[in-house]
JSON list of C-alpha atoms in Angstrom, two decimals:
[
{"chain": "A", "resi": 1, "resn": "MET", "atom": "CA", "xyz": [111.63, 110.03, 87.12]},
{"chain": "A", "resi": 2, "resn": "LYS", "atom": "CA", "xyz": [108.34, 110.89, 85.44]},
{"chain": "A", "resi": 3, "resn": "CYS", "atom": "CA", "xyz": [107.93, 110.16, 81.75]},
{"chain": "A", "resi": 4, "resn": "GLU", "atom": "CA", "xyz": [105.88, 112.65, 79.71]},
{"chain": "A", "resi": 5, "resn": "VAL", "atom": "CA", "xyz": [103.16, 111.31, 77.41]},
{"chain": "A", "resi": 6, "resn": "LYS", "atom": "CA", "xyz": [103.40, 112.92, 73.97]},
{"chain": "A", "resi": 7, "resn": "SER", "atom": "CA", "xyz": [100.68, 113.14, 71.33]},
{"chain": "A", "resi": 8, "resn": "VAL", "atom": "CA", "xyz": [101.88, 112.09, 67.86]},
{"chain": "A", "resi": 9, "resn": "THR", "atom": "CA", "xyz": [100.36, 111.82, 64.39]},
{"chain": "A", "resi": 10, "resn": "ALA", "atom": "CA", "xyz": [99.36, 108.43, 63.00]},
{"chain": "A", "resi": 11, "resn": "LYS", "atom": "CA", "xyz": [102.37, 108.60, 60.67]},
{"chain": "A", "resi": 12, "resn": "GLU", "atom": "CA", "xyz": [104.73, 109.35, 63.57]},
{"chain": "A", "resi": 13, "resn": "ALA", "atom": "CA", "xyz": [103.17, 106.52, 65.62]},
{"chain": "A", "resi": 14, "resn": "LEU", "atom": "CA", "xyz": [103.76, 104.05, 62.79]},
{"chain": "A", "resi": 15, "resn": "GLU", "atom": "CA", "xyz": [107.39, 105.16, 62.58]},
{"chain": "A", "resi": 16, "resn": "ILE", "atom": "CA", "xyz": [107.85, 104.74, 66.36]},
{"chain": "A", "resi": 17, "resn": "VAL", "atom": "CA", "xyz": [106.46, 101.20, 66.22]},
{"chain": "A", "resi": 18, "resn": "ARG", "atom": "CA", "xyz": [108.55, 100.36, 63.14]},
{"chain": "A", "resi": 19, "resn": "THR", "atom": "CA", "xyz": [111.88, 101.79, 64.33]},
{"chain": "A", "resi": 20, "resn": "ARG", "atom": "CA", "xyz": [111.36, 101.63, 68.12]},
{"chain": "A", "resi": 21, "resn": "LYS", "atom": "CA", "xyz": [112.60, 105.23, 68.30]},
{"chain": "A", "resi": 22, "resn": "PRO", "atom": "CA", "xyz": [112.38, 107.62, 70.03]},
{"chain": "A", "resi": 23, "resn": "ILE", "atom": "CA", "xyz": [112.13, 106.16, 73.52]},
{"chain": "A", "resi": 24, "resn": "GLY", "atom": "CA", "xyz": [109.13, 107.37, 75.53]},
{"chain": "A", "resi": 25, "resn": "LEU", "atom": "CA", "xyz": [105.35, 107.25, 75.91]},
{"chain": "A", "resi": 26, "resn": "PHE", "atom": "CA", "xyz": [103.11, 108.31, 73.02]},
{"chain": "A", "resi": 27, "resn": "TYR", "atom": "CA", "xyz": [99.52, 108.23, 71.87]},
{"chain": "A", "resi": 28, "resn": "THR", "atom": "CA", "xyz": [97.64, 108.92, 68.68]},
{"chain": "A", "resi": 29, "resn": "ILE", "atom": "CA", "xyz": [94.05, 108.73, 67.46]},
{"chain": "A", "resi": 30, "resn": "GLU", "atom": "CA", "xyz": [93.33, 106.15, 64.79]},
{"chain": "A", "resi": 31, "resn": "ASN", "atom": "CA", "xyz": [89.83, 105.40, 63.44]},
{"chain": "A", "resi": 32, "resn": "GLY", "atom": "CA", "xyz": [88.24, 107.13, 66.45]},
{"chain": "A", "resi": 33, "resn": "GLN", "atom": "CA", "xyz": [90.26, 105.10, 68.95]},
{"chain": "A", "resi": 34, "resn": "TYR", "atom": "CA", "xyz": [93.12, 106.26, 71.16]},
{"chain": "A", "resi": 35, "resn": "VAL", "atom": "CA", "xyz": [96.23, 104.16, 70.64]},
{"chain": "A", "resi": 36, "resn": "GLY", "atom": "CA", "xyz": [98.89, 104.20, 73.34]},
{"chain": "A", "resi": 37, "resn": "ILE", "atom": "CA", "xyz": [102.52, 103.37, 72.53]},
{"chain": "A", "resi": 38, "resn": "ASP", "atom": "CA", "xyz": [104.72, 102.44, 75.47]},
{"chain": "A", "resi": 39, "resn": "ASN", "atom": "CA", "xyz": [108.23, 102.65, 74.06]},
{"chain": "A", "resi": 40, "resn": "LYS", "atom": "CA", "xyz": [110.08, 103.28, 77.34]},
{"chain": "A", "resi": 41, "resn": "SER", "atom": "CA", "xyz": [112.05, 100.06, 76.89]},
{"chain": "A", "resi": 42, "resn": "GLY", "atom": "CA", "xyz": [112.30, 100.18, 73.09]},
{"chain": "A", "resi": 43, "resn": "ASP", "atom": "CA", "xyz": [109.67, 97.44, 72.66]},
{"chain": "A", "resi": 44, "resn": "ALA", "atom": "CA", "xyz": [106.86, 99.72, 71.38]},
{"chain": "A", "resi": 45, "resn": "TRP", "atom": "CA", "xyz": [103.98, 98.02, 73.21]},
{"chain": "A", "resi": 46, "resn": "THR", "atom": "CA", "xyz": [100.64, 99.25, 71.84]},
{"chain": "A", "resi": 47, "resn": "GLU", "atom": "CA", "xyz": [97.08, 99.15, 73.13]},
{"chain": "A", "resi": 48, "resn": "GLY", "atom": "CA", "xyz": [93.83, 100.70, 71.89]},
{"chain": "A", "resi": 49, "resn": "PHE", "atom": "CA", "xyz": [91.32, 102.56, 74.10]},
{"chain": "A", "resi": 50, "resn": "ASP", "atom": "CA", "xyz": [87.94, 104.24, 73.73]},
{"chain": "A", "resi": 51, "resn": "THR", "atom": "CA", "xyz": [88.92, 107.25, 75.84]},
{"chain": "A", "resi": 52, "resn": "CYS", "atom": "CA", "xyz": [91.99, 109.41, 76.17]},
{"chain": "A", "resi": 53, "resn": "GLU", "atom": "CA", "xyz": [91.81, 109.02, 79.97]},
{"chain": "A", "resi": 54, "resn": "ASP", "atom": "CA", "xyz": [92.06, 105.21, 79.75]},
{"chain": "A", "resi": 55, "resn": "CYS", "atom": "CA", "xyz": [94.91, 105.48, 77.27]},
{"chain": "A", "resi": 56, "resn": "ILE", "atom": "CA", "xyz": [96.89, 107.85, 79.50]},
{"chain": "A", "resi": 57, "resn": "ARG", "atom": "CA", "xyz": [96.18, 105.66, 82.55]},
{"chain": "A", "resi": 58, "resn": "TRP", "atom": "CA", "xyz": [97.56, 102.61, 80.71]},
{"chain": "A", "resi": 59, "resn": "LEU", "atom": "CA", "xyz": [100.65, 104.54, 79.64]},
{"chain": "A", "resi": 60, "resn": "ALA", "atom": "CA", "xyz": [101.15, 105.71, 83.24]},
{"chain": "A", "resi": 61, "resn": "GLY", "atom": "CA", "xyz": [101.09, 102.10, 84.45]},
{"chain": "A", "resi": 62, "resn": "GLY", "atom": "CA", "xyz": [97.48, 102.10, 85.63]},
{"chain": "A", "resi": 63, "resn": "TYR", "atom": "CA", "xyz": [96.69, 98.83, 83.86]},
{"chain": "A", "resi": 64, "resn": "ILE", "atom": "CA", "xyz": [98.32, 95.42, 83.91]},
{"chain": "A", "resi": 65, "resn": "ASP", "atom": "CA", "xyz": [98.41, 92.68, 81.27]},
{"chain": "A", "resi": 66, "resn": "LEU", "atom": "CA", "xyz": [97.57, 89.15, 82.41]},
{"chain": "A", "resi": 67, "resn": "CYS", "atom": "CA", "xyz": [97.00, 85.78, 80.82]},
{"chain": "A", "resi": 68, "resn": "THR", "atom": "CA", "xyz": [94.68, 83.02, 82.06]},
{"chain": "A", "resi": 69, "resn": "PHE", "atom": "CA", "xyz": [97.39, 80.45, 81.41]},
{"chain": "A", "resi": 70, "resn": "PRO", "atom": "CA", "xyz": [100.87, 81.65, 82.39]},
{"chain": "A", "resi": 71, "resn": "ASP", "atom": "CA", "xyz": [102.74, 79.44, 79.93]},
{"chain": "A", "resi": 72, "resn": "ASP", "atom": "CA", "xyz": [101.15, 81.24, 76.96]},
{"chain": "A", "resi": 73, "resn": "ASP", "atom": "CA", "xyz": [99.53, 78.07, 75.65]},
{"chain": "A", "resi": 74, "resn": "GLU", "atom": "CA", "xyz": [97.80, 79.55, 72.58]},
{"chain": "A", "resi": 75, "resn": "TYR", "atom": "CA", "xyz": [94.78, 77.26, 72.96]},
{"chain": "A", "resi": 76, "resn": "ARG", "atom": "CA", "xyz": [94.14, 77.85, 76.66]},
{"chain": "A", "resi": 77, "resn": "CYS", "atom": "CA", "xyz": [95.43, 81.39, 77.08]},
{"chain": "A", "resi": 78, "resn": "LYS", "atom": "CA", "xyz": [93.16, 84.42, 77.16]},
{"chain": "A", "resi": 79, "resn": "ARG", "atom": "CA", "xyz": [95.21, 87.60, 77.39]},
{"chain": "A", "resi": 80, "resn": "PHE", "atom": "CA", "xyz": [93.45, 90.46, 79.16]},
{"chain": "A", "resi": 81, "resn": "VAL", "atom": "CA", "xyz": [94.13, 93.86, 80.70]},
{"chain": "A", "resi": 82, "resn": "VAL", "atom": "CA", "xyz": [92.73, 95.06, 84.04]},
{"chain": "A", "resi": 83, "resn": "PRO", "atom": "CA", "xyz": [93.10, 98.27, 86.05]},
{"chain": "A", "resi": 84, "resn": "MET", "atom": "CA", "xyz": [96.01, 97.97, 88.50]},
{"chain": "A", "resi": 85, "resn": "ASP", "atom": "CA", "xyz": [93.99, 99.38, 91.44]},
{"chain": "A", "resi": 86, "resn": "TRP", "atom": "CA", "xyz": [91.18, 96.86, 90.85]},
{"chain": "A", "resi": 87, "resn": "LEU", "atom": "CA", "xyz": [93.66, 93.96, 90.67]},
{"chain": "A", "resi": 88, "resn": "LEU", "atom": "CA", "xyz": [95.33, 95.02, 93.94]},
{"chain": "A", "resi": 89, "resn": "ALA", "atom": "CA", "xyz": [91.94, 95.35, 95.70]},
{"chain": "A", "resi": 90, "resn": "THR", "atom": "CA", "xyz": [90.88, 91.92, 94.39]},
{"chain": "A", "resi": 91, "resn": "LEU", "atom": "CA", "xyz": [94.13, 90.28, 95.51]},
{"chain": "A", "resi": 92, "resn": "GLU", "atom": "CA", "xyz": [93.77, 91.89, 98.94]},
{"chain": "A", "resi": 93, "resn": "GLU", "atom": "CA", "xyz": [90.22, 90.52, 99.18]},
{"chain": "A", "resi": 94, "resn": "ILE", "atom": "CA", "xyz": [91.42, 87.04, 98.19]},
{"chain": "A", "resi": 95, "resn": "ASP", "atom": "CA", "xyz": [94.23, 87.27, 100.77]},
{"chain": "A", "resi": 96, "resn": "TYR", "atom": "CA", "xyz": [91.71, 88.36, 103.41]},
{"chain": "A", "resi": 97, "resn": "LEU", "atom": "CA", "xyz": [89.45, 85.38, 102.61]},
{"chain": "A", "resi": 98, "resn": "ASN", "atom": "CA", "xyz": [92.49, 83.10, 102.89]},
{"chain": "A", "resi": 99, "resn": "GLU", "atom": "CA", "xyz": [93.41, 84.77, 106.22]},
{"chain": "A", "resi": 100, "resn": "GLN", "atom": "CA", "xyz": [96.66, 86.11, 104.82]},
{"chain": "A", "resi": 101, "resn": "LYS", "atom": "CA", "xyz": [98.01, 89.59, 105.33]},
{"chain": "A", "resi": 102, "resn": "GLY", "atom": "CA", "xyz": [99.37, 91.90, 102.67]},
{"chain": "A", "resi": 103, "resn": "VAL", "atom": "CA", "xyz": [99.62, 91.55, 98.91]},
{"chain": "A", "resi": 104, "resn": "ASP", "atom": "CA", "xyz": [102.95, 91.07, 97.17]},
{"chain": "A", "resi": 105, "resn": "LEU", "atom": "CA", "xyz": [102.01, 91.99, 93.60]},
{"chain": "A", "resi": 106, "resn": "GLN", "atom": "CA", "xyz": [105.43, 91.06, 92.17]},
{"chain": "A", "resi": 107, "resn": "ASN", "atom": "CA", "xyz": [105.23, 87.64, 93.82]},
{"chain": "A", "resi": 108, "resn": "PHE", "atom": "CA", "xyz": [101.77, 87.14, 92.33]},
{"chain": "A", "resi": 109, "resn": "LEU", "atom": "CA", "xyz": [102.95, 88.15, 88.85]},
{"chain": "A", "resi": 110, "resn": "ASP", "atom": "CA", "xyz": [106.00, 85.90, 89.09]},
{"chain": "A", "resi": 111, "resn": "ASN", "atom": "CA", "xyz": [104.13, 82.86, 90.41]},
{"chain": "A", "resi": 112, "resn": "TYR", "atom": "CA", "xyz": [100.46, 83.04, 89.47]},
{"chain": "A", "resi": 113, "resn": "CYS", "atom": "CA", "xyz": [98.72, 79.85, 88.49]},
{"chain": "A", "resi": 114, "resn": "PHE", "atom": "CA", "xyz": [95.90, 79.07, 86.09]},
{"chain": "A", "resi": 115, "resn": "ASP", "atom": "CA", "xyz": [93.17, 78.83, 88.78]},
{"chain": "A", "resi": 116, "resn": "GLU", "atom": "CA", "xyz": [94.01, 82.22, 90.32]},
{"chain": "A", "resi": 117, "resn": "THR", "atom": "CA", "xyz": [94.26, 84.07, 87.06]},
{"chain": "A", "resi": 118, "resn": "TYR", "atom": "CA", "xyz": [91.21, 82.45, 85.51]},
{"chain": "A", "resi": 119, "resn": "ALA", "atom": "CA", "xyz": [89.18, 83.43, 88.61]},
{"chain": "A", "resi": 120, "resn": "ILE", "atom": "CA", "xyz": [90.45, 87.02, 88.27]},
{"chain": "A", "resi": 121, "resn": "TYR", "atom": "CA", "xyz": [89.58, 86.93, 84.55]},
{"chain": "A", "resi": 122, "resn": "GLU", "atom": "CA", "xyz": [86.00, 85.80, 85.33]},
{"chain": "A", "resi": 123, "resn": "MET", "atom": "CA", "xyz": [85.57, 88.45, 88.07]},
{"chain": "A", "resi": 124, "resn": "ALA", "atom": "CA", "xyz": [86.83, 91.20, 85.75]},
{"chain": "A", "resi": 125, "resn": "LYS", "atom": "CA", "xyz": [84.57, 89.97, 82.96]},
{"chain": "A", "resi": 126, "resn": "ARG", "atom": "CA", "xyz": [81.51, 90.09, 85.24]},
{"chain": "A", "resi": 127, "resn": "LYS", "atom": "CA", "xyz": [82.41, 93.67, 86.19]},
{"chain": "A", "resi": 128, "resn": "HIS", "atom": "CA", "xyz": [82.99, 94.60, 82.52]},
{"chain": "A", "resi": 129, "resn": "LEU", "atom": "CA", "xyz": [86.55, 95.70, 83.33]},
{"chain": "A", "resi": 130, "resn": "ILE", "atom": "CA", "xyz": [88.62, 93.70, 80.93]},
{"chain": "A", "resi": 131, "resn": "VAL", "atom": "CA", "xyz": [89.88, 94.37, 77.50]},
{"chain": "A", "resi": 132, "resn": "GLU", "atom": "CA", "xyz": [90.74, 91.08, 75.83]},
{"chain": "A", "resi": 133, "resn": "GLU", "atom": "CA", "xyz": [93.65, 90.99, 73.41]},
{"chain": "A", "resi": 134, "resn": "GLU", "atom": "CA", "xyz": [93.27, 89.39, 70.01]},
{"chain": "A", "resi": 135, "resn": "GLN", "atom": "CA", "xyz": [94.88, 85.97, 69.66]},
{"chain": "A", "resi": 136, "resn": "GLU", "atom": "CA", "xyz": [97.23, 85.72, 66.71]}
]
């Protein structure tokens, strides 16, 4: 089932985030930045992007959120977002270097450790691929 991405006004976007309704994928432009709202699950996840293409890709599942420390330790955790295709290629390369075959992305996401994710964070940073999230 494909979910359509709908353009909304800034006022409508605020209402979606506030009420968590309607369910779906949305984007708006705010202060020259594209803001995606993933409300498929009623959680209203938001992310800002410089281009409409990146925003739509994120809404379509083309990006993945990671953290350098899986336990969300606020002092050691750096949250970041990377393109899904780049992450898969990087994990395949790591598996190849470790003489393993095949990448189980769900297994990685369920069991990743600090060393693995921090290495991925550093690689993405060197390639200028990451968007770091603000720490609250």
